[in-house]
Amino acid sequence: MLLAPPPGSHVIDACAAPGNKTSHLAALLKNQGKIFAFDLDAKRLASMATLLARAGVSCCQLAEEDFLAVSPSDQRYRQVQYILLDPSCSGSGMLTRQLEESGTGVPSKERLRALAGFQQRALCHALTFPSLQRLVYSTCSICQEENEDVVQEALQQSSGTFRLVPVLPSWPHRGLNIFPGAEHCLRASPETTLTGGFFIAVLERVEVPSSVSQAKVSAPELRSSPSPAPKRKRRRRNAAAAAASSTLPCTKQEGN
């Protein structure tokens, strides 16, 4: 819902299986446009294909491929303006998993570092798609290392090309205040929202003001166009030289 791609858009679901998010995207698109869905798990992709077929989704292309290996310069993705990135995470916000699987409470520091490294690479990679306008990054984790830290690093690496978008202003639980703008992120937890733990950040490309673009275009033209004054000066110098040459002896001709 927060990605909000209009019908006809080209969208990437970077870590797609088992397909619930993808089918929701197709519904938002009204089955118009194109969804490129990537996942490395062949078994989960097969289940996803069944789910999408049952839902009547016809605008989706499934690929058993690592999103990190997908080239942003590939012509197939030149119109992609929206990306949903919900990568593998610790699942530290999933209460049902903690109840069903022993030892799945607080993840170890080593596991968090490994997951955060992958998440950061995936987010930075997604931001390099040339036509990208809007991206949603989400996890079912409550750990800062997988959430605010990943977003902060990606924003720093994008060098001002993308910014966090303030969304759902009435939502009570915001991002941890560890960098300016982190409050635009959304959090959920059993304690504050009576839900499972979750994190969402919405990033948008920063638009360059038209006046700045026009200045960049005009500047080279101004530099390359000679001013009228030097032309007039050159004409006067040429005329003076011609007059002077008509009054001077032609020594070379006399020598010949």
PDB file of N, CA, C and O in Angstrom, residues 3 10 13 19-20 49-50 72 76 86 96 110 115 117-118 132 157-158 168 176 207 215 225 228-229 249 253:
ATOM      1  N   LEU A   3       3.940   1.544  -1.125  1.00  0.00           N
ATOM      2  CA  LEU A   3       4.655   1.690  -2.400  1.00  0.00           C
ATOM      3  C   LEU A   3       3.780   2.413  -3.410  1.00  0.00           C
ATOM      4  O   LEU A   3       4.257   3.256  -4.167  1.00  0.00           O
ATOM      5  N   HIS A  10       5.814  -0.439 -13.924  1.00  0.00           N
ATOM      6  CA  HIS A  10       6.750  -1.556 -13.865  1.00  0.00           C
ATOM      7  C   HIS A  10       7.339  -1.587 -12.463  1.00  0.00           C
ATOM      8  O   HIS A  10       7.879  -0.584 -11.980  1.00  0.00           O
ATOM      9  N   ASP A  13       9.649  -6.833  -7.317  1.00  0.00           N
ATOM     10  CA  ASP A  13       9.542  -7.425  -5.984  1.00  0.00           C
ATOM     11  C   ASP A  13      10.827  -8.215  -5.801  1.00  0.00           C
ATOM     12  O   ASP A  13      10.994  -9.305  -6.362  1.00  0.00           O
ATOM     13  N   GLY A  19       4.868 -14.991  -2.163  1.00  0.00           N
ATOM     14  CA  GLY A  19       4.004 -14.367  -3.153  1.00  0.00           C
ATOM     15  C   GLY A  19       2.831 -13.553  -2.649  1.00  0.00           C
ATOM     16  O   GLY A  19       2.093 -12.978  -3.456  1.00  0.00           O
ATOM     17  N   ASN A  20       2.644 -13.469  -1.349  1.00  0.00           N
ATOM     18  CA  ASN A  20       1.509 -12.675  -0.851  1.00  0.00           C
ATOM     19  C   ASN A  20       1.661 -11.197  -1.199  1.00  0.00           C
ATOM     20  O   ASN A  20       0.700 -10.530  -1.604  1.00  0.00           O
ATOM     21  N   ALA A  49       4.042 -19.539  -7.875  1.00  0.00           N
ATOM     22  CA  ALA A  49       3.405 -19.592  -9.197  1.00  0.00           C
ATOM     23  C   ALA A  49       1.971 -20.112  -9.080  1.00  0.00           C
ATOM     24  O   ALA A  49       1.051 -19.599  -9.736  1.00  0.00           O
ATOM     25  N   THR A  50       1.781 -21.114  -8.226  1.00  0.00           N
ATOM     26  CA  THR A  50       0.435 -21.652  -8.004  1.00  0.00           C
ATOM     27  C   THR A  50      -0.471 -20.615  -7.366  1.00  0.00           C
ATOM     28  O   THR A  50      -1.630 -20.436  -7.776  1.00  0.00           O
ATOM     29  N   PRO A  72      21.014  -3.427 -13.158  1.00  0.00           N
ATOM     30  CA  PRO A  72      20.126  -2.263 -13.325  1.00  0.00           C
ATOM     31  C   PRO A  72      20.139  -1.711 -14.752  1.00  0.00           C
ATOM     32  O   PRO A  72      19.198  -1.027 -15.149  1.00  0.00           O
ATOM     33  N   ARG A  76      15.386  -4.663 -19.887  1.00  0.00           N
ATOM     34  CA  ARG A  76      14.084  -5.134 -19.420  1.00  0.00           C
ATOM     35  C   ARG A  76      13.584  -4.320 -18.228  1.00  0.00           C
ATOM     36  O   ARG A  76      12.374  -4.237 -17.996  1.00  0.00           O
ATOM     37  N   ASP A  86      11.752  -6.562   0.609  1.00  0.00           N
ATOM     38  CA  ASP A  86      11.441  -7.157   1.903  1.00  0.00           C
ATOM     39  C   ASP A  86      12.393  -8.349   2.078  1.00  0.00           C
ATOM     40  O   ASP A  86      12.011  -9.492   1.875  1.00  0.00           O
ATOM     41  N   THR A  96       4.918 -15.554  16.586  1.00  0.00           N
ATOM     42  CA  THR A  96       4.514 -16.946  16.344  1.00  0.00           C
ATOM     43  C   THR A  96       5.733 -17.827  16.122  1.00  0.00           C
ATOM     44  O   THR A  96       5.778 -18.967  16.601  1.00  0.00           O
ATOM     45  N   GLU A 110      26.582 -12.027  15.648  1.00  0.00           N
ATOM     46  CA  GLU A 110      27.164 -12.507  14.386  1.00  0.00           C
ATOM     47  C   GLU A 110      26.087 -12.633  13.306  1.00  0.00           C
ATOM     48  O   GLU A 110      26.291 -12.230  12.160  1.00  0.00           O
ATOM     49  N   LEU A 115      23.182 -10.660   8.408  1.00  0.00           N
ATOM     50  CA  LEU A 115      21.911 -10.258   7.796  1.00  0.00           C
ATOM     51  C   LEU A 115      21.936  -8.794   7.380  1.00  0.00           C
ATOM     52  O   LEU A 115      21.517  -8.440   6.269  1.00  0.00           O
ATOM     53  N   GLY A 117      24.477  -6.987   6.627  1.00  0.00           N
ATOM     54  CA  GLY A 117      25.351  -6.810   5.473  1.00  0.00           C
ATOM     55  C   GLY A 117      24.631  -7.124   4.172  1.00  0.00           C
ATOM     56  O   GLY A 117      24.735  -6.376   3.191  1.00  0.00           O
ATOM     57  N   PHE A 118      23.882  -8.224   4.159  1.00  0.00           N
ATOM     58  CA  PHE A 118      23.097  -8.572   2.969  1.00  0.00           C
ATOM     59  C   PHE A 118      22.017  -7.536   2.701  1.00  0.00           C
ATOM     60  O   PHE A 118      21.805  -7.094   1.564  1.00  0.00           O
ATOM     61  N   LEU A 132      14.237   4.369 -11.084  1.00  0.00           N
ATOM     62  CA  LEU A 132      13.562   4.196  -9.802  1.00  0.00           C
ATOM     63  C   LEU A 132      13.108   5.535  -9.229  1.00  0.00           C
ATOM     64  O   LEU A 132      13.883   6.490  -9.172  1.00  0.00           O
ATOM     65  N   GLN A 157      25.205   6.471   1.202  1.00  0.00           N
ATOM     66  CA  GLN A 157      25.847   6.045  -0.036  1.00  0.00           C
ATOM     67  C   GLN A 157      25.169   6.617  -1.271  1.00  0.00           C
ATOM     68  O   GLN A 157      25.797   6.746  -2.318  1.00  0.00           O
ATOM     69  N   SER A 158      23.887   6.968  -1.157  1.00  0.00           N
ATOM     70  CA  SER A 158      23.177   7.535  -2.310  1.00  0.00           C
ATOM     71  C   SER A 158      23.517   9.005  -2.530  1.00  0.00           C
ATOM     72  O   SER A 158      23.117   9.593  -3.537  1.00  0.00           O
ATOM     73  N   LEU A 168       2.107   7.889   6.857  1.00  0.00           N
ATOM     74  CA  LEU A 168       1.204   7.559   7.968  1.00  0.00           C
ATOM     75  C   LEU A 168       1.531   8.387   9.223  1.00  0.00           C
ATOM     76  O   LEU A 168       1.954   7.846  10.246  1.00  0.00           O
ATOM     77  N   LEU A 176      13.545   4.671  15.283  1.00  0.00           N
ATOM     78  CA  LEU A 176      14.411   5.113  16.375  1.00  0.00           C
ATOM     79  C   LEU A 176      15.154   6.376  15.966  1.00  0.00           C
ATOM     80  O   LEU A 176      15.670   6.468  14.852  1.00  0.00           O
ATOM     81  N   GLU A 207      13.906  15.085  -6.515  1.00  0.00           N
ATOM     82  CA  GLU A 207      13.766  15.750  -7.804  1.00  0.00           C
ATOM     83  C   GLU A 207      14.655  16.987  -7.854  1.00  0.00           C
ATOM     84  O   GLU A 207      14.702  17.774  -6.904  1.00  0.00           O
ATOM     85  N   ALA A 215      19.801  26.038 -15.357  1.00  0.00           N
ATOM     86  CA  ALA A 215      21.077  26.726 -15.163  1.00  0.00           C
ATOM     87  C   ALA A 215      22.228  25.884 -15.681  1.00  0.00           C
ATOM     88  O   ALA A 215      23.174  26.383 -16.286  1.00  0.00           O
ATOM     89  N   SER A 225      29.451  30.770 -26.155  1.00  0.00           N
ATOM     90  CA  SER A 225      29.040  31.831 -27.070  1.00  0.00           C
ATOM     91  C   SER A 225      29.887  33.073 -26.849  1.00  0.00           C
ATOM     92  O   SER A 225      29.841  33.675 -25.776  1.00  0.00           O
ATOM     93  N   PRO A 228      29.416  39.914 -28.167  1.00  0.00           N
ATOM     94  CA  PRO A 228      29.537  40.791 -29.341  1.00  0.00           C
ATOM     95  C   PRO A 228      30.748  41.717 -29.285  1.00  0.00           C
ATOM     96  O   PRO A 228      31.324  42.050 -30.302  1.00  0.00           O
ATOM     97  N   ALA A 229      31.131  42.127 -28.073  1.00  0.00           N
ATOM     98  CA  ALA A 229      32.207  43.112 -27.951  1.00  0.00           C
ATOM     99  C   ALA A 229      33.515  42.643 -28.565  1.00  0.00           C
ATOM    100  O   ALA A 229      34.121  43.366 -29.344  1.00  0.00           O
ATOM    101  N   PRO A 249      55.586  49.827 -47.567  1.00  0.00           N
ATOM    102  CA  PRO A 249      56.191  49.246 -48.765  1.00  0.00           C
ATOM    103  C   PRO A 249      56.139  47.747 -48.718  1.00  0.00           C
ATOM    104  O   PRO A 249      56.280  47.164 -47.661  1.00  0.00           O
ATOM    105  N   GLN A 253      57.904  41.957 -52.160  1.00  0.00           N
ATOM    106  CA  GLN A 253      57.739  42.050 -53.603  1.00  0.00           C
ATOM    107  C   GLN A 253      58.924  42.727 -54.238  1.00  0.00           C
ATOM    108  O   GLN A 253      59.395  42.337 -55.304  1.00  0.00           O
TER     109      GLN A 253
END
